[in-house]
CSV table of C-alpha atoms (C1' of nucleotides) in Angstrom, one decimal:
chain,number,residue,atom,x,y,z
A,1,MET,CA,15.5,-18.0,5.4
A,2,ALA,CA,19.3,-16.2,5.0
A,3,THR,CA,19.4,-13.6,8.2
A,4,LEU,CA,21.1,-10.5,6.6
A,5,THR,CA,23.6,-8.2,8.4
A,6,LEU,CA,22.2,-4.5,8.8
A,7,PRO,CA,24.6,-3.2,5.9
A,8,ASP,CA,23.3,-6.0,3.6
A,9,GLN,CA,19.5,-5.3,4.3
A,10,LEU,CA,20.4,-1.5,3.5
A,11,ASN,CA,22.0,-2.2,0.3
A,12,ALA,CA,19.0,-4.2,-0.5
A,13,ALA,CA,16.6,-1.6,1.1
A,14,GLN,CA,18.5,1.0,-1.6
A,15,ARG,CA,17.8,-1.4,-4.8
A,16,TRP,CA,14.4,-1.8,-4.0
A,17,CYS,CA,13.9,1.9,-4.0
A,18,VAL,CA,16.0,2.2,-7.0
A,19,THR,CA,14.1,-0.1,-8.7
A,20,ARG,CA,11.0,1.6,-8.2
A,21,GLY,CA,12.4,5.0,-9.1
A,22,GLU,CA,12.7,6.4,-5.7
A,23,LYS,CA,15.8,7.4,-3.4
A,24,LEU,CA,16.6,6.1,0.2
A,25,THR,CA,18.2,9.4,0.9
A,26,ASP,CA,20.9,9.7,4.1
A,27,ILE,CA,17.9,10.7,6.4
A,28,ARG,CA,15.7,7.8,5.3
A,29,ARG,CA,18.5,5.0,5.5
A,30,ASP,CA,18.8,6.4,9.3
A,31,VAL,CA,15.7,6.0,10.3
A,32,LEU,CA,15.5,2.5,8.5
A,33,SER,CA,18.3,1.8,10.0
A,34,LEU,CA,17.2,2.4,13.6
A,35,LEU,CA,13.7,-0.2,12.6
A,36,LEU,CA,16.0,-3.0,11.9
A,37,SER,CA,18.5,-1.9,14.6
A,38,HIS,CA,15.9,-2.3,16.9
A,39,GLY,CA,14.4,-5.5,15.6
A,40,HIS,CA,10.9,-4.8,17.3
A,41,SER,CA,8.6,-1.6,17.2
A,42,MET,CA,9.6,1.8,17.3
A,43,LYS,CA,7.2,4.9,18.4
A,44,ALA,CA,7.9,8.1,15.8
A,45,TYR,CA,9.8,10.3,19.0
A,46,ASP,CA,11.4,7.4,20.2
A,47,ILE,CA,12.7,7.3,16.6
A,48,LEU,CA,13.2,11.1,16.8
A,49,SER,CA,15.6,11.1,19.8
A,50,GLU,CA,18.0,8.3,18.9
A,51,LEU,CA,18.2,10.2,15.3
A,52,GLN,CA,18.9,13.3,17.7
A,53,GLN,CA,21.9,11.2,18.7
A,54,SER,CA,23.9,12.0,15.1
A,55,ARG,CA,21.5,14.5,13.6
A,56,PRO,CA,20.8,16.8,16.5
A,57,THR,CA,18.8,19.4,14.2
A,58,ALA,CA,15.9,16.3,13.5
A,59,ALA,CA,12.7,17.9,14.2
A,60,PRO,CA,9.2,16.0,13.9
A,61,PRO,CA,9.0,16.7,10.6
A,62,THR,CA,11.9,15.0,10.0
A,63,VAL,CA,11.4,11.8,11.6
A,64,TYR,CA,7.4,11.6,10.2
A,65,ARG,CA,8.7,12.4,6.5
A,66,ALA,CA,11.2,9.7,6.2
A,67,LEU,CA,8.6,7.7,8.0
A,68,ASP,CA,6.3,8.3,5.1
A,69,PHE,CA,8.6,7.5,2.4
A,70,LEU,CA,9.5,4.4,4.0
A,71,LEU,CA,5.9,3.2,4.1
A,72,GLN,CA,4.9,4.1,0.4
A,73,VAL,CA,7.7,1.9,-0.8
A,74,GLY,CA,7.1,-0.8,1.0
A,75,LEU,CA,10.3,-1.2,3.5
A,76,ILE,CA,8.1,-0.8,6.8
A,77,HIS,CA,4.9,-1.3,8.2
A,78,ARG,CA,2.7,1.5,10.6
A,79,LEU,CA,0.8,-0.3,13.6
A,80,ASP,CA,-2.3,1.5,13.7
A,81,SER,CA,-2.9,-0.2,17.7
A,82,LEU,CA,0.4,1.0,18.5
A,83,ASN,CA,0.9,4.3,16.5
A,84,ALA,CA,4.0,2.8,16.1
A,85,PHE,CA,6.6,1.7,13.2
A,86,VAL,CA,8.3,-1.3,12.3
A,87,ALA,CA,10.9,-2.8,9.6
A,88,CYS,CA,9.3,-5.1,7.1
A,89,PRO,CA,11.3,-8.1,6.6
A,90,GLU,CA,9.9,-9.5,3.4
A,91,PHE,CA,9.6,-5.9,1.3
A,92,ALA,CA,10.9,-7.5,-1.7
A,93,LEU,CA,8.2,-10.6,-2.0
A,94,PRO,CA,5.4,-10.0,-4.6
A,95,HIS,CA,2.0,-8.9,-3.6
A,96,HIS,CA,2.4,-9.3,0.1
A,97,HIS,CA,-0.3,-10.4,1.8
A,98,GLY,CA,1.3,-9.8,5.4
A,99,VAL,CA,-0.5,-10.4,9.0
A,100,LEU,CA,1.1,-8.9,12.2
A,101,LEU,CA,0.7,-10.5,15.0
A,102,VAL,CA,1.5,-7.7,17.9
A,103,CYS,CA,1.9,-8.5,21.4
A,104,GLU,CA,0.0,-6.2,23.7
A,105,ASN,CA,2.3,-6.9,26.6
A,106,CYS,CA,6.0,-6.5,24.7
A,107,HIS,CA,5.0,-4.9,21.7
A,108,GLY,CA,6.7,-7.4,20.0
A,109,VAL,CA,5.5,-8.2,16.7
A,110,THR,CA,5.5,-11.1,14.2
A,111,GLU,CA,5.0,-11.4,10.6
A,112,ILE,CA,3.2,-13.9,8.6
A,113,ALA,CA,3.9,-13.2,4.9
A,114,ASP,CA,1.5,-14.6,2.2
A,115,ALA,CA,-0.3,-16.8,4.5
A,116,PRO,CA,-3.1,-19.3,2.9
A,117,TRP,CA,-6.3,-18.4,4.6
A,118,MET,CA,-5.9,-14.7,3.4
A,119,SER,CA,-7.1,-15.1,0.0
A,120,HIS,CA,-9.9,-16.5,1.8
A,121,LEU,CA,-10.6,-13.5,3.6
A,122,THR,CA,-10.0,-11.3,0.6
A,123,ASP,CA,-12.3,-12.8,-1.1
A,124,ALA,CA,-15.0,-13.0,0.6
A,125,VAL,CA,-15.0,-9.2,1.9
A,126,ALA,CA,-14.7,-8.7,-2.3
A,127,ALA,CA,-17.7,-10.6,-2.7
A,128,LEU,CA,-19.4,-7.9,-0.3
A,129,GLY,CA,-18.1,-5.1,-2.5
A,130,PHE,CA,-15.4,-4.0,-0.5
A,131,THR,CA,-12.0,-3.4,-1.9
A,132,PRO,CA,-9.2,-4.0,0.5
A,133,GLY,CA,-6.0,-1.6,0.5
A,134,HIS,CA,-2.8,-2.5,1.8
A,135,GLN,CA,-4.2,-5.8,3.4
A,136,GLU,CA,-2.0,-5.9,6.7
A,137,LEU,CA,-3.8,-7.1,8.6
A,138,GLU,CA,-2.8,-6.6,12.9
A,139,ILE,CA,-3.9,-9.2,15.0
A,140,LYS,CA,-3.8,-8.1,18.3
A,141,GLY,CA,-2.7,-10.4,21.5
A,142,LEU,CA,-0.1,-12.2,23.6
A,143,CYS,CA,3.1,-14.1,21.8
A,144,SER,CA,4.1,-17.1,23.5
A,145,ALA,CA,7.0,-15.7,25.3
A,146,CYS,CA,4.5,-13.3,27.1
A,147,GLN,CA,1.6,-16.0,27.5
A,148,LYS,CA,4.2,-17.3,29.7
A,149,THR,CA,5.3,-14.6,31.8
A,150,ASN,CA,1.7,-12.8,31.9
A,151,PRO,CA,-1.1,-16.0,32.4
A,152,GLY,CA,-4.8,-14.1,31.7
A,153,ALA,CA,-4.2,-10.7,30.0
A,154,PRO,CA,-6.4,-9.9,27.7
A,155,ALA,CA,-10.3,-11.4,27.1
B,1,MET,CA,-32.3,-8.5,10.9
B,2,ALA,CA,-34.9,-6.2,13.2
B,3,THR,CA,-34.0,-3.0,12.9
B,4,LEU,CA,-34.2,-1.5,16.6
B,5,THR,CA,-35.2,1.6,17.3
B,6,LEU,CA,-32.7,4.2,19.4
B,7,PRO,CA,-34.6,4.0,22.2
B,8,ASP,CA,-35.0,-0.2,21.9
B,9,GLN,CA,-30.9,-0.1,21.8
B,10,LEU,CA,-30.5,2.3,24.8
B,11,ASN,CA,-32.4,-0.2,27.1
B,12,ALA,CA,-31.0,-2.9,25.6
B,13,ALA,CA,-26.9,-2.0,25.9
B,14,GLN,CA,-28.4,-1.1,29.7
B,15,ARG,CA,-29.8,-4.9,30.4
B,16,TRP,CA,-26.1,-5.8,28.6
B,17,CYS,CA,-24.8,-3.9,31.3
B,18,VAL,CA,-26.4,-5.0,34.2
B,19,THR,CA,-26.7,-8.4,32.9
B,20,ARG,CA,-22.5,-8.0,33.2
B,21,GLY,CA,-22.7,-6.6,36.3
B,22,GLU,CA,-22.1,-2.7,35.3
B,23,LYS,CA,-23.3,0.1,35.2
B,24,LEU,CA,-24.7,2.8,32.4
B,25,THR,CA,-24.7,6.2,33.4
B,26,ASP,CA,-25.9,9.0,31.9
B,27,ILE,CA,-23.0,10.0,30.7
B,28,ARG,CA,-21.8,6.6,29.2
B,29,ARG,CA,-25.4,6.6,27.7
B,30,ASP,CA,-25.5,9.6,25.9
B,31,VAL,CA,-22.0,9.2,24.4
B,32,LEU,CA,-23.0,6.1,23.5
B,33,SER,CA,-26.5,7.6,22.0
B,34,LEU,CA,-24.5,9.9,19.9
B,35,LEU,CA,-22.9,6.8,18.6
B,36,LEU,CA,-25.6,4.7,17.3
B,37,SER,CA,-27.9,8.0,16.0
B,38,HIS,CA,-24.9,8.7,14.0
B,39,GLY,CA,-24.3,5.4,12.8
B,40,HIS,CA,-21.1,5.9,11.4
B,41,SER,CA,-17.6,6.7,13.0
B,42,MET,CA,-17.0,9.8,15.3
B,43,LYS,CA,-14.0,10.9,17.2
B,44,ALA,CA,-13.5,11.6,20.5
B,45,TYR,CA,-13.1,15.1,20.2
B,46,ASP,CA,-16.6,15.2,17.9
B,47,ILE,CA,-18.3,13.9,20.7
B,48,LEU,CA,-17.2,15.8,22.8
B,49,SER,CA,-18.4,18.9,20.9
B,50,GLU,CA,-22.0,17.0,20.5
B,51,LEU,CA,-22.0,16.1,24.0
B,52,GLN,CA,-20.9,19.9,25.0
B,53,GLN,CA,-24.6,20.9,23.7
B,54,SER,CA,-26.6,19.1,26.5
B,55,ARG,CA,-23.5,19.2,29.0
B,56,PRO,CA,-21.6,22.4,28.7
B,57,THR,CA,-19.2,21.4,31.2
B,58,ALA,CA,-17.8,18.1,29.7
B,59,ALA,CA,-14.1,17.8,29.5
B,60,PRO,CA,-12.0,15.5,27.4
B,61,PRO,CA,-11.7,13.2,30.3
B,62,THR,CA,-15.5,13.0,30.6
B,63,VAL,CA,-15.5,11.4,26.6
B,64,TYR,CA,-12.7,9.2,27.2
B,65,ARG,CA,-13.6,7.5,30.5
B,66,ALA,CA,-17.2,6.9,28.5
B,67,LEU,CA,-15.6,5.8,25.6
B,68,ASP,CA,-13.1,3.6,27.8
B,69,PHE,CA,-16.2,2.3,29.6
B,70,LEU,CA,-18.7,1.5,27.0
B,71,LEU,CA,-15.3,-0.3,25.0
B,72,GLN,CA,-14.9,-3.1,28.0
B,73,VAL,CA,-17.9,-4.1,27.9
B,74,GLY,CA,-18.2,-4.2,24.3
B,75,LEU,CA,-20.9,-1.9,23.4
B,76,ILE,CA,-18.6,0.3,21.1
B,77,HIS,CA,-15.5,-0.7,18.8
B,78,ARG,CA,-12.6,1.9,18.7
B,79,LEU,CA,-10.8,1.9,14.8
B,80,ASP,CA,-7.4,2.2,15.5
B,81,SER,CA,-6.8,3.2,12.1
B,82,LEU,CA,-9.2,6.4,12.2
B,83,ASN,CA,-8.5,7.2,15.5
B,84,ALA,CA,-12.6,6.8,15.5
B,85,PHE,CA,-15.4,4.8,17.5
B,86,VAL,CA,-18.0,3.0,16.3
B,87,ALA,CA,-21.3,1.5,18.2
B,88,CYS,CA,-21.0,-2.1,17.6
B,89,PRO,CA,-24.4,-3.4,16.4
B,90,GLU,CA,-24.1,-7.0,17.5
B,91,PHE,CA,-22.5,-7.1,21.2
B,92,ALA,CA,-25.1,-9.3,22.3
B,93,LEU,CA,-23.5,-12.1,20.3
B,94,PRO,CA,-21.7,-15.1,22.4
B,95,HIS,CA,-18.2,-15.1,21.1
B,96,HIS,CA,-18.3,-12.5,19.0
B,97,HIS,CA,-15.2,-12.6,16.1
B,98,GLY,CA,-15.6,-9.4,14.1
B,99,VAL,CA,-14.4,-7.7,10.9
B,100,LEU,CA,-14.9,-4.3,10.6
B,101,LEU,CA,-14.6,-3.2,7.2
B,102,VAL,CA,-13.5,0.7,7.1
B,103,CYS,CA,-13.7,3.0,3.8
B,104,GLU,CA,-10.7,5.0,3.7
B,105,ASN,CA,-12.3,7.4,1.8
B,106,CYS,CA,-16.0,8.3,3.7
B,107,HIS,CA,-14.8,6.5,7.1
B,108,GLY,CA,-17.9,4.3,6.8
B,109,VAL,CA,-17.6,1.1,8.5
B,110,THR,CA,-19.6,-2.7,7.8
B,111,GLU,CA,-19.1,-5.2,10.5
B,112,ILE,CA,-18.7,-8.7,9.9
B,113,ALA,CA,-20.0,-11.0,12.5
B,114,ASP,CA,-18.8,-15.1,12.9
B,115,ALA,CA,-17.5,-15.0,9.2
B,116,PRO,CA,-17.0,-18.9,8.5
B,117,TRP,CA,-13.0,-18.2,7.8
B,118,MET,CA,-12.4,-16.0,11.0
B,119,SER,CA,-12.0,-19.7,12.9
B,120,HIS,CA,-9.5,-20.7,10.2
B,121,LEU,CA,-7.5,-17.0,10.9
B,122,THR,CA,-7.6,-18.1,14.8
B,123,ASP,CA,-6.7,-21.9,14.2
B,124,ALA,CA,-3.3,-20.8,12.5
B,125,VAL,CA,-2.6,-17.9,14.6
B,126,ALA,CA,-3.0,-20.4,17.9
B,127,ALA,CA,-0.8,-22.6,16.1
B,128,LEU,CA,2.1,-20.1,16.2
B,129,GLY,CA,1.7,-20.1,19.8
B,130,PHE,CA,0.3,-16.4,19.5
B,131,THR,CA,-3.3,-15.7,21.3
B,132,PRO,CA,-5.4,-13.2,20.1
B,133,GLY,CA,-7.3,-10.7,22.1
B,134,HIS,CA,-10.2,-9.3,21.4
B,135,GLN,CA,-10.1,-10.3,17.6
B,136,GLU,CA,-11.8,-7.4,16.1
B,137,LEU,CA,-9.7,-7.2,12.3
B,138,GLU,CA,-9.8,-3.8,10.7
B,139,ILE,CA,-9.3,-4.1,6.5
B,140,LYS,CA,-9.2,-0.9,5.5
B,141,GLY,CA,-9.9,0.0,1.4
B,142,LEU,CA,-13.1,1.2,-0.3
B,143,CYS,CA,-16.2,0.4,0.0
B,144,SER,CA,-18.5,-0.3,-2.7
B,145,ALA,CA,-20.2,3.0,-2.8
B,146,CYS,CA,-17.1,4.9,-2.9
B,147,GLN,CA,-15.5,2.9,-5.5
B,148,LYS,CA,-18.2,4.0,-8.1
B,149,THR,CA,-16.9,7.6,-6.8
B,150,ASN,CA,-13.5,7.1,-6.6
B,151,PRO,CA,-11.8,5.4,-9.0
B,152,GLY,CA,-8.5,3.5,-8.5
B,153,ALA,CA,-7.6,5.8,-5.3
B,154,PRO,CA,-5.5,2.6,-2.9
B,155,ALA,CA,-3.5,0.2,-4.2
C,1,DC,C1',28.5,25.7,-17.7
C,2,DT,C1',24.0,27.5,-15.8
C,3,DT,C1',19.7,28.5,-15.4
C,4,DA,C1',15.3,26.6,-14.2
C,5,DA,C1',12.6,23.1,-12.0
C,6,DA,C1',11.4,19.3,-9.0
C,7,DT,C1',12.3,17.2,-4.9
C,8,DT,C1',14.2,17.1,0.1
C,9,DT,C1',15.3,18.9,4.0
C,10,DG,C1',15.0,23.0,7.8
C,11,DT,C1',11.7,25.5,11.0
C,12,DT,C1',8.6,27.5,13.7
C,13,DA,C1',4.3,26.8,15.0
C,14,DC,C1',0.7,24.5,15.7
C,15,DA,C1',-3.5,20.5,15.4
C,16,DT,C1',-5.4,16.5,17.0
C,17,DT,C1',-5.8,12.7,20.5
C,18,DA,C1',-5.0,11.2,24.9
C,19,DT,C1',-3.8,10.5,30.2
C,20,DA,C1',-2.2,12.1,35.3
C,21,DA,C1',-3.7,13.6,39.4
C,22,DC,C1',-6.7,15.3,42.6
C,23,DA,C1',-10.9,17.0,44.2
C,24,DA,C1',-16.0,16.5,44.5
C,25,DA,C1',-20.1,14.8,44.7
C,26,DT,C1',-22.4,10.1,43.9
C,27,DG,C1',-24.3,5.9,45.2
C,28,DG,C1',-24.8,1.4,48.1
C,29,DA,C1',-23.4,-1.4,51.9
C,30,DA,C1',-22.2,-2.0,56.8
D,1,DT,C1',-25.7,7.9,59.3
D,2,DT,C1',-21.1,6.7,58.1
D,3,DC,C1',-17.8,4.7,55.6
D,4,DC,C1',-16.4,3.6,51.3
D,5,DA,C1',-16.0,2.2,46.5
D,6,DT,C1',-17.1,4.7,41.9
D,7,DT,C1',-18.2,7.9,38.3
D,8,DT,C1',-17.8,13.2,37.9
D,9,DG,C1',-15.4,17.5,37.8
D,10,DT,C1',-11.6,20.3,37.0
D,11,DT,C1',-7.5,21.6,35.4
D,12,DA,C1',-3.4,20.9,33.3
D,13,DT,C1',-0.3,18.0,30.6
D,14,DA,C1',1.8,14.6,27.9
D,15,DA,C1',1.9,12.5,23.4
D,16,DT,C1',1.0,12.0,18.6
D,17,DG,C1',1.4,14.1,14.3
D,18,DT,C1',0.6,18.3,10.4
D,19,DA,C1',0.8,22.9,8.4
D,20,DA,C1',3.1,26.3,6.1
D,21,DC,C1',7.2,28.3,3.9
D,22,DA,C1',11.8,29.3,3.8
D,23,DA,C1',16.2,27.0,1.8
D,24,DA,C1',19.5,23.9,-0.1
D,25,DT,C1',20.5,20.1,-2.7
D,26,DT,C1',19.5,17.7,-7.0
D,27,DT,C1',17.9,16.6,-11.9
D,28,DA,C1',17.4,17.9,-16.4
D,29,DA,C1',17.1,20.9,-20.1
D,30,DG,C1',18.9,24.5,-22.7
DNA sequence: CTTAAATTTGTTACATTATAACAAATGGAA
DNA sequence: TTCCATTTGTTATAATGTAACAAATTTAAG
């Protein structure tokens, strides 16, 4: 996995949007850039605070609109369990069935793309007549780093 | 699956709490009763409104405290994707690894207890050094009923 | 080029979801 | 009874997210 620089990541995102007939405007790029450069997940109002460093007039809708767009085109994920957002490092993978491992302690996120057992899950669910939507599963727990410093936290 | 009456469900919950050294107080029982009798998921402030029919002085902390308690003892689940709560019909099952199928259209919830592929998932995740917490997976999508009335809604 | 339409952004206000903080009441145990 | 722990009442406020409409910008058409 070649680690791209931030400008390269942004350029790739730009191309991804154009391919889909969408525009990565300045605001949207700025929000994505914040998420990419942080690496970990961010809350909407934290993004807003940082965005206001360069855009003093930014307001909640400014951020939420950009986040909604980035979610639509698949450049970021929303973490329902944290009310937070994280950049998706693998946005260009086709039929991307991801699992997000969310650490309850440090709020770090590890993404697993195309896990082999994922198809078992979607098959079993489909057999019940249920059609999964965006297939991003969120599993809460403790990452390996936090288990060491935090012995015995969840169940 | 024997379908218990509401009083029987509440009594079973009562015993479950006592077993764990906890008390199912009046308020907690009332909140659980609302969730059980509704069957589908409810938002905290909807629970509050209904609770205020019988307890006019109930305030947000009244409901959130009861919900926190019921979550702790495993009598209910929180649906992160809806900011809602639902009664757990299988709270007494040991080592309960559940999957919640959440319909994005009708907000109905189907719970799968002890699915066979669940162990594959936890094993694979554990192999990465991640320790899952409460193992309640939430899968958003469309239930079979809503697929018929809602052709082509999510992806 | 100019006009019209569509999209994006600015701005204000508000809706929804959840918690902090502290006082009062309740229930057991010493 | 007296003390302590737990639960509940109460007020206020924090955190998260959206509605509604105006202004600006971009795109496409004539």
